[in-house]
């Protein structure tokens, strides 16, 4: 209960020192928001199936699923960047039906996946403002004890995928790596890792932290799209973000889109086609809780570290 009140206090303290810009939900944060992915407290899961959603209502989820089936609103304390009166966390789940079928392609039976993608970043999105100059991607992530992951598999809760889908500039990974060639240094399966350009072997792991239960893990990644840099910020609970890695070189070519949700890789021998082969146990009911999702303009070095 004490924790539940803490963000309110921070919010009020913020009001004292910073005049809120009227009409913006990000009232006490200083940097211009390019994509507002925080979910209003009145939003229902079915609202995500409408084309008015700030996230794509079409991608990426199981062929025969709706967002109303995939999304939950568990009772959880607000995340660092969710003002309790304005926005709430949401949970993205996967089950046996979470099989995505890209247009004109074979069903991706190797994966189970449900991810929200900003609606602004769809299709011919190389010109989206979120992949120009310098931008910072924010999210908080929390386990759900009632829908645990199986850390014998590799998961991707967050990534930024090329516009042509051929690689990703960064990927947050969890679980046992599918390929030790890709991630030779991961010792703890139940951890969250920030990996750089996916087409590198091995990938560069910029940061790793235990994925402990019952606490929010807050991340921000500042991406220099022109100078090819990545900077990682992290905190737990309601502590302000702190820089934990970078700025470091990362080849940030490729444009594309931010993915927020859950992709579960199969297990199986190295070299298989993970999209279409490998092992997935049946009867799964897994999920991750997200809050405080937004992308801000960091051209002038501005990064929101706390409210
Ligand atoms: C959005 O959905 C509404 C109702 O389902 C439909 O009438 C409208 O044409 C859609 N707009 C776009 C741009 O797809
Ligand atoms: C979706 O439903 C159709 C019709 O029942 C079925 O043919 C198809 O295999 C299903 N897709 C997936 C990915 O389960
Ligand atoms: C976790 O995944 C492994 C590897 O696929 C599988 O053998 C095991 O049965 C799974 N555990 C549960 C509880 O589903
Ligand atoms: C980044 O990768 C692209 C595509 O592989 C390549 O053309 C470019 O030279 C690389 N940029 C840097 C700075 O390494």
Short mmCIF file of C-alpha atoms and ligand atoms in Angstrom, two decimals:
data_model
loop_
_atom_site.label_atom_id
_atom_site.label_comp_id
_atom_site.label_asym_id
_atom_site.label_seq_id
_atom_site.Cartn_x
_atom_site.Cartn_y
_atom_site.Cartn_z
CA UNK A 1 0.00 0.00 0.00
CA UNK A 2 2.86 2.36 0.77
CA UNK A 3 4.30 1.73 -2.66
CA UNK A 4 0.94 2.37 -4.27
CA UNK A 5 0.94 5.90 -2.89
CA UNK A 6 4.52 6.73 -3.74
CA UNK A 7 3.94 7.84 -7.34
CA UNK A 8 1.28 10.25 -6.15
CA UNK A 9 3.80 11.93 -3.89
CA UNK A 10 6.36 12.13 -6.67
CA UNK A 11 3.71 13.55 -8.94
CA UNK A 12 2.81 16.28 -6.47
CA UNK A 13 6.47 17.06 -5.88
CA UNK A 14 6.88 17.40 -9.62
CA UNK A 15 4.08 19.90 -9.74
CA UNK A 16 5.88 22.13 -7.29
CA UNK A 17 9.03 22.37 -9.35
CA UNK A 18 7.72 22.15 -12.90
CA UNK A 19 4.72 23.87 -14.36
CA UNK A 20 2.69 21.20 -16.17
CA UNK A 21 2.01 21.81 -19.83
CA UNK A 22 -1.75 21.94 -20.14
CA UNK A 23 -3.50 19.19 -22.00
CA UNK A 24 -0.64 16.70 -21.99
CA UNK A 25 -0.70 13.52 -19.94
CA UNK A 26 3.03 13.68 -19.61
CA UNK A 27 2.48 16.83 -17.59
CA UNK A 28 5.54 16.81 -15.36
CA UNK A 29 8.06 15.35 -17.81
CA UNK A 30 10.17 17.80 -19.77
CA UNK A 31 10.93 16.10 -23.09
CA UNK A 32 8.56 16.23 -26.10
CA UNK A 33 6.66 12.97 -26.49
CA UNK A 34 6.66 11.50 -30.02
CA UNK A 35 4.54 8.45 -29.24
CA UNK A 36 2.24 8.25 -26.21
CA UNK A 37 1.75 4.55 -25.46
CA UNK A 38 0.46 4.92 -21.92
CA UNK A 39 -3.03 3.53 -21.67
CA UNK A 40 -5.79 5.71 -20.27
CA UNK A 41 -7.48 4.29 -17.17
CA UNK A 42 -10.79 4.11 -19.06
CA UNK A 43 -9.36 2.02 -21.96
CA UNK A 44 -10.76 -1.48 -22.43
CA UNK A 45 -9.02 -4.42 -24.11
CA UNK A 46 -11.59 -4.25 -26.93
CA UNK A 47 -10.49 -0.66 -27.65
CA UNK A 48 -7.21 -2.15 -28.94
CA UNK A 49 -9.19 -3.90 -31.71
CA UNK A 50 -10.40 -0.53 -33.05
CA UNK A 51 -8.49 1.45 -35.64
CA UNK A 52 -8.53 4.43 -33.27
CA UNK A 53 -6.07 2.67 -30.94
CA UNK A 54 -2.61 4.25 -30.67
CA UNK A 55 -1.29 0.72 -31.20
CA UNK A 56 -1.97 -1.17 -34.41
CA UNK A 57 -5.23 -3.07 -34.12
CA UNK A 58 -3.97 -5.62 -36.68
CA UNK A 59 -0.39 -6.57 -35.70
CA UNK A 60 1.15 -8.75 -34.26
CA UNK A 61 -1.05 -11.40 -32.72
CA UNK A 62 -2.43 -14.87 -33.39
CA UNK A 63 -4.34 -15.19 -36.66
CA UNK A 64 -7.58 -16.07 -34.93
CA UNK A 65 -7.18 -13.89 -31.85
CA UNK A 66 -8.38 -10.43 -30.91
CA UNK A 67 -6.68 -7.97 -28.61
CA UNK A 68 -9.72 -8.29 -26.36
CA UNK A 69 -8.65 -11.91 -25.79
CA UNK A 70 -4.93 -11.21 -25.54
CA UNK A 71 -4.82 -8.18 -23.22
CA UNK A 72 -5.56 -8.12 -19.50
CA UNK A 73 -5.59 -5.37 -16.91
CA UNK A 74 -4.26 -7.04 -13.76
CA UNK A 75 -4.39 -5.30 -10.43
CA UNK A 76 -0.85 -4.00 -10.14
CA UNK A 77 0.74 -0.94 -8.58
CA UNK A 78 1.24 1.82 -11.15
CA UNK A 79 4.59 1.88 -12.91
CA UNK A 80 7.12 4.70 -12.57
CA UNK A 81 5.69 6.69 -15.49
CA UNK A 82 2.00 5.91 -15.09
CA UNK A 83 0.26 8.69 -13.23
CA UNK A 84 -2.33 6.82 -11.15
CA UNK A 85 -5.18 9.08 -12.18
CA UNK A 86 -4.29 9.09 -15.89
CA UNK A 87 -2.85 5.80 -17.11
CA UNK A 88 -2.65 2.14 -16.15
CA UNK A 89 -0.52 -0.89 -16.85
CA UNK A 90 -1.63 -3.66 -19.18
CA UNK A 91 -0.69 -7.31 -19.59
CA UNK A 92 0.15 -8.99 -22.89
CA UNK A 93 -0.50 -12.75 -22.86
CA UNK A 94 0.33 -15.71 -25.09
CA UNK A 95 -1.35 -19.09 -25.34
CA UNK A 96 -1.41 -21.98 -27.81
CA UNK A 97 -3.38 -19.86 -30.31
CA UNK A 98 -0.76 -17.09 -30.42
CA UNK A 99 0.45 -18.06 -33.89
CA UNK A 100 1.05 -15.11 -36.17
CA UNK A 101 0.53 -15.48 -39.92
CA UNK A 102 2.26 -12.69 -41.87
CA UNK A 103 0.41 -11.66 -45.01
CA UNK A 104 0.97 -14.24 -47.73
CA UNK A 105 3.34 -16.35 -45.60
CA UNK A 106 3.25 -19.60 -43.69
CA UNK A 107 1.97 -19.58 -40.09
CA UNK A 108 4.84 -18.96 -37.66
CA UNK A 109 4.23 -22.19 -35.74
CA UNK A 110 7.70 -22.02 -34.15
CA UNK A 111 6.80 -18.90 -32.18
CA UNK A 112 4.09 -17.85 -29.80
CA UNK A 113 3.75 -14.09 -30.07
CA UNK A 114 1.55 -11.12 -29.18
CA UNK A 115 3.08 -7.66 -29.55
CA UNK A 116 1.75 -4.17 -29.64
CA UNK A 117 3.28 -1.92 -32.29
CA UNK A 118 2.69 1.84 -32.44
CA UNK A 119 0.11 2.53 -35.15
CA UNK A 120 2.25 5.41 -36.44
CA UNK A 121 5.08 3.05 -37.35
CA UNK A 122 3.26 0.72 -39.72
CA UNK A 123 4.23 -0.35 -43.24
CA UNK A 124 6.34 2.20 -45.16
CA UNK A 125 7.55 3.72 -41.95
CA UNK A 126 11.18 4.53 -42.70
CA UNK A 127 10.31 8.18 -42.26
CA UNK A 128 8.64 7.87 -38.87
CA UNK A 129 9.90 10.55 -36.47
CA UNK A 130 10.66 7.87 -33.89
CA UNK A 131 13.60 6.63 -36.03
CA UNK A 132 15.13 10.03 -36.81
CA UNK A 133 17.65 12.11 -34.91
CA UNK A 134 17.84 10.84 -31.33
CA UNK A 135 14.85 9.29 -29.58
CA UNK A 136 14.33 7.55 -26.25
CA UNK A 137 12.13 4.48 -25.82
CA UNK A 138 10.56 4.05 -22.37
CA UNK A 139 8.82 1.11 -20.76
CA UNK A 140 8.41 -0.62 -17.41
CA UNK A 141 8.01 -4.39 -17.16
CA UNK A 142 6.72 -6.67 -14.39
CA UNK A 143 6.19 -10.43 -14.08
CA UNK A 144 2.75 -11.91 -13.39
CA UNK A 145 3.00 -14.67 -10.78
CA UNK A 146 -0.24 -16.18 -12.10
CA UNK A 147 1.07 -16.39 -15.71
CA UNK A 148 4.77 -17.26 -15.34
CA UNK A 149 7.11 -17.62 -18.28
CA UNK A 150 9.04 -20.84 -18.90
CA UNK A 151 12.63 -19.64 -18.70
CA UNK A 152 13.83 -22.78 -20.52
CA UNK A 153 12.81 -20.81 -23.62
CA UNK A 154 14.18 -17.54 -24.99
CA UNK A 155 11.70 -14.65 -24.90
CA UNK A 156 11.70 -11.20 -26.47
CA UNK A 157 9.45 -8.84 -24.52
CA UNK A 158 10.63 -5.70 -26.35
CA UNK A 159 12.49 -4.99 -29.55
CA UNK A 160 12.90 -2.53 -32.39
CA UNK A 161 12.57 -4.31 -35.72
CA UNK A 162 13.82 -3.11 -39.12
CA UNK A 163 11.21 -1.80 -41.55
CA UNK A 164 12.07 -4.79 -43.80
CA UNK A 165 11.94 -7.22 -40.80
CA UNK A 166 15.46 -8.50 -41.57
CA UNK A 167 17.00 -7.54 -38.22
CA UNK A 168 16.43 -5.53 -35.04
CA UNK A 169 18.47 -2.61 -33.73
CA UNK A 170 17.87 -3.73 -30.14
CA UNK A 171 16.16 -6.63 -28.41
CA UNK A 172 15.32 -7.22 -24.76
CA UNK A 173 15.78 -10.93 -24.14
CA UNK A 174 14.92 -13.24 -21.25
CA UNK A 175 15.24 -16.98 -20.62
CA UNK A 176 17.80 -19.50 -21.82
CA UNK A 177 19.24 -18.20 -25.10
CA UNK A 178 18.16 -20.31 -28.07
CA UNK A 179 21.68 -20.01 -29.46
CA UNK A 180 24.76 -19.80 -27.25
CA UNK A 181 26.60 -18.52 -30.34
CA UNK A 182 24.36 -15.43 -30.20
CA UNK A 183 24.56 -14.87 -26.43
CA UNK A 184 27.65 -16.68 -25.07
CA UNK A 185 27.81 -14.78 -21.78
CA UNK A 186 24.30 -15.21 -20.36
CA UNK A 187 24.54 -17.10 -17.04
CA UNK A 188 21.14 -16.39 -15.49
CA UNK A 189 18.06 -17.49 -17.43
CA UNK A 190 15.59 -15.43 -15.42
CA UNK A 191 17.16 -12.13 -16.39
CA UNK A 192 16.44 -9.21 -18.70
CA UNK A 193 19.16 -8.36 -21.20
CA UNK A 194 19.59 -5.45 -23.58
CA UNK A 195 21.07 -6.85 -26.78
CA UNK A 196 22.24 -4.70 -29.69
CA UNK A 197 22.02 -5.27 -33.44
CA UNK A 198 20.47 -8.71 -33.92
CA UNK A 199 22.34 -9.58 -37.12
CA UNK A 200 25.64 -9.54 -35.19
CA UNK A 201 26.94 -12.90 -33.96
CA UNK A 202 27.45 -12.73 -31.09
CA UNK A 203 25.07 -9.92 -30.26
CA UNK A 204 26.44 -7.28 -27.91
CA UNK A 205 24.84 -7.46 -24.47
CA UNK A 206 24.87 -3.90 -23.13
CA UNK A 207 23.13 -4.61 -19.83
CA UNK A 208 21.78 -7.53 -17.81
CA UNK A 209 19.71 -7.62 -14.62
CA UNK A 210 17.86 -10.39 -12.72
CA UNK A 211 14.16 -10.42 -13.69
CA UNK A 212 12.96 -10.46 -10.09
CA UNK A 213 9.25 -10.85 -9.37
CA UNK A 214 7.01 -8.35 -7.60
CA UNK A 215 8.89 -5.21 -8.66
CA UNK A 216 8.77 -2.94 -11.70
CA UNK A 217 11.85 -2.95 -13.92
CA UNK A 218 12.09 0.43 -15.65
CA UNK A 219 14.06 0.89 -18.86
CA UNK A 220 14.88 3.69 -21.26
CA UNK A 221 16.99 3.30 -24.39
CA UNK A 222 18.30 6.40 -26.13
CA UNK A 223 18.90 5.61 -29.78
CA UNK A 224 21.10 7.86 -31.90
CA UNK A 225 19.72 7.07 -35.36
CA UNK A 226 22.31 9.25 -37.08
CA UNK A 227 25.38 8.77 -34.88
CA UNK A 228 24.71 5.02 -34.35
CA UNK A 229 24.73 5.04 -30.57
CA UNK A 230 22.75 3.33 -27.82
CA UNK A 231 22.48 4.43 -24.19
CA UNK A 232 20.72 2.31 -21.57
CA UNK A 233 18.94 3.62 -18.47
CA UNK A 234 17.43 1.40 -15.78
CA UNK A 235 15.86 1.49 -12.32
CA UNK A 236 13.62 -0.62 -10.12
CA UNK A 237 10.36 0.36 -8.46
CA UNK A 238 9.97 4.14 -8.22
CA UNK A 239 13.66 5.05 -8.25
CA UNK A 240 14.62 7.49 -11.02
CA UNK A 241 16.32 5.96 -14.04
CA UNK A 242 20.12 5.84 -14.00
CA UNK A 243 22.46 5.43 -16.94
CA UNK A 244 23.85 1.88 -16.85
CA UNK A 245 25.50 1.58 -20.28
CA UNK A 246 26.63 3.74 -23.16
CA UNK A 247 26.59 5.81 -25.13
CA UNK A 248 28.09 2.95 -27.13
CA UNK A 249 28.30 2.15 -30.83
CA UNK A 250 25.37 0.20 -32.29
CA UNK A 251 24.59 0.18 -35.98
CA UNK A 252 21.13 1.73 -36.00
CA UNK A 253 20.33 1.58 -39.69
CA UNK A 254 17.07 0.05 -40.90
CA UNK A 255 14.21 2.18 -39.53
CA UNK A 256 11.21 0.19 -38.41
CA UNK A 257 9.06 -0.19 -35.36
CA UNK A 258 9.00 -0.67 -31.60
CA UNK A 259 7.41 -3.94 -30.38
CA UNK A 260 5.99 -4.33 -26.85
CA UNK A 261 4.67 -7.69 -25.71
CA UNK A 262 5.86 -11.24 -25.78
CA UNK A 263 7.60 -13.42 -28.38
CA UNK A 264 8.49 -16.94 -27.24
CA UNK A 265 11.07 -18.87 -29.22
CA UNK A 266 10.89 -22.64 -29.56
CA UNK A 267 13.51 -24.98 -28.12
CA UNK A 268 15.42 -27.24 -30.47
CA UNK A 269 18.78 -27.91 -32.09
CA UNK A 270 20.92 -25.04 -33.40
CA UNK A 271 20.30 -24.16 -37.01
CA UNK A 272 16.58 -24.95 -37.22
CA UNK A 273 14.19 -22.42 -38.73
CA UNK A 274 12.83 -21.01 -35.46
CA UNK A 275 9.86 -19.38 -37.19
CA UNK A 276 8.48 -22.70 -38.35
CA UNK A 277 10.25 -25.48 -36.45
CA UNK A 278 11.21 -26.51 -32.93
CA UNK A 279 9.28 -27.43 -29.81
CA UNK A 280 6.55 -25.51 -28.00
CA UNK A 281 4.73 -27.18 -25.12
CA UNK A 282 0.94 -26.93 -25.25
CA UNK A 283 -1.49 -25.60 -22.68
CA UNK A 284 0.49 -22.43 -21.95
CA UNK A 285 -0.94 -19.34 -20.25
CA UNK A 286 1.87 -16.79 -19.97
CA UNK A 287 2.02 -13.03 -19.71
CA UNK A 288 4.04 -9.94 -18.90
CA UNK A 289 2.78 -6.65 -17.49
CA UNK A 290 3.85 -3.35 -19.07
CA UNK A 291 3.46 0.27 -18.08
CA UNK A 292 4.83 3.69 -18.87
CA UNK A 293 5.36 3.08 -22.60
CA UNK A 294 6.30 6.21 -24.54
CA UNK A 295 8.89 7.49 -27.00
CA UNK A 296 10.38 10.95 -26.58
CA UNK A 297 12.50 13.34 -28.62
CA UNK A 298 16.06 13.41 -27.28
CA UNK A 299 17.65 15.50 -30.04
CA UNK A 300 18.81 18.05 -27.47
CA UNK A 301 19.88 15.40 -24.94
CA UNK A 302 16.61 15.42 -23.03
CA UNK A 303 15.79 12.11 -21.33
CA UNK A 304 13.02 11.76 -18.74
CA UNK A 305 14.52 10.03 -15.70
CA UNK A 306 11.59 10.33 -13.29
CA UNK A 307 8.39 12.22 -12.70
C1 LIG B 1 -12.03 2.34 -38.94
O1 LIG B 1 -13.08 1.50 -38.48
C2 LIG B 1 -14.35 2.00 -38.75
C3 LIG B 1 -15.40 1.15 -38.03
O2 LIG B 1 -14.99 -0.17 -37.89
C4 LIG B 1 -14.55 2.05 -40.28
O3 LIG B 1 -15.82 2.58 -40.59
C5 LIG B 1 -13.46 2.92 -40.89
O4 LIG B 1 -13.55 2.86 -42.30
C6 LIG B 1 -12.09 2.47 -40.46
N1 LIG B 1 -11.09 3.44 -40.90
C7 LIG B 1 -9.95 3.08 -41.47
C8 LIG B 1 -9.03 4.21 -41.87
O5 LIG B 1 -9.66 1.93 -41.70
C1 LIG B 2 -7.41 -19.95 -37.81
O1 LIG B 2 -8.67 -20.56 -38.07
C2 LIG B 2 -8.76 -21.15 -39.37
C3 LIG B 2 -10.20 -21.62 -39.56
O2 LIG B 2 -10.56 -22.46 -38.52
C4 LIG B 2 -7.75 -22.29 -39.46
O3 LIG B 2 -7.78 -22.85 -40.73
C5 LIG B 2 -6.35 -21.74 -39.17
O4 LIG B 2 -5.41 -22.81 -39.15
C6 LIG B 2 -6.31 -21.00 -37.86
N1 LIG B 2 -5.01 -20.36 -37.71
C7 LIG B 2 -4.17 -20.63 -36.71
C8 LIG B 2 -2.85 -19.90 -36.75
O5 LIG B 2 -4.41 -21.41 -35.81
C1 LIG B 3 9.32 -25.56 -20.27
O1 LIG B 3 9.95 -25.71 -21.52
C2 LIG B 3 10.68 -26.92 -21.68
C3 LIG B 3 11.38 -26.82 -23.02
O2 LIG B 3 10.43 -26.66 -24.07
C4 LIG B 3 9.73 -28.09 -21.58
O3 LIG B 3 10.46 -29.30 -21.66
C5 LIG B 3 8.99 -28.04 -20.25
O4 LIG B 3 8.00 -29.05 -20.23
C6 LIG B 3 8.32 -26.70 -20.07
N1 LIG B 3 7.76 -26.59 -18.72
C7 LIG B 3 6.47 -26.33 -18.51
C8 LIG B 3 6.06 -26.23 -17.08
O5 LIG B 3 5.67 -26.19 -19.43
C1 LIG B 4 25.57 -0.26 -40.73
O1 LIG B 4 25.08 -1.39 -41.44
C2 LIG B 4 24.79 -1.09 -42.79
C3 LIG B 4 24.13 -2.30 -43.39
O2 LIG B 4 24.86 -3.44 -43.10
C4 LIG B 4 26.08 -0.69 -43.51
O3 LIG B 4 25.80 -0.37 -44.86
C5 LIG B 4 26.69 0.52 -42.81
O4 LIG B 4 27.94 0.81 -43.39
C6 LIG B 4 26.86 0.27 -41.32
N1 LIG B 4 27.21 1.53 -40.65
C7 LIG B 4 28.25 1.63 -39.81
C8 LIG B 4 28.48 2.97 -39.21
O5 LIG B 4 28.94 0.67 -39.49
#
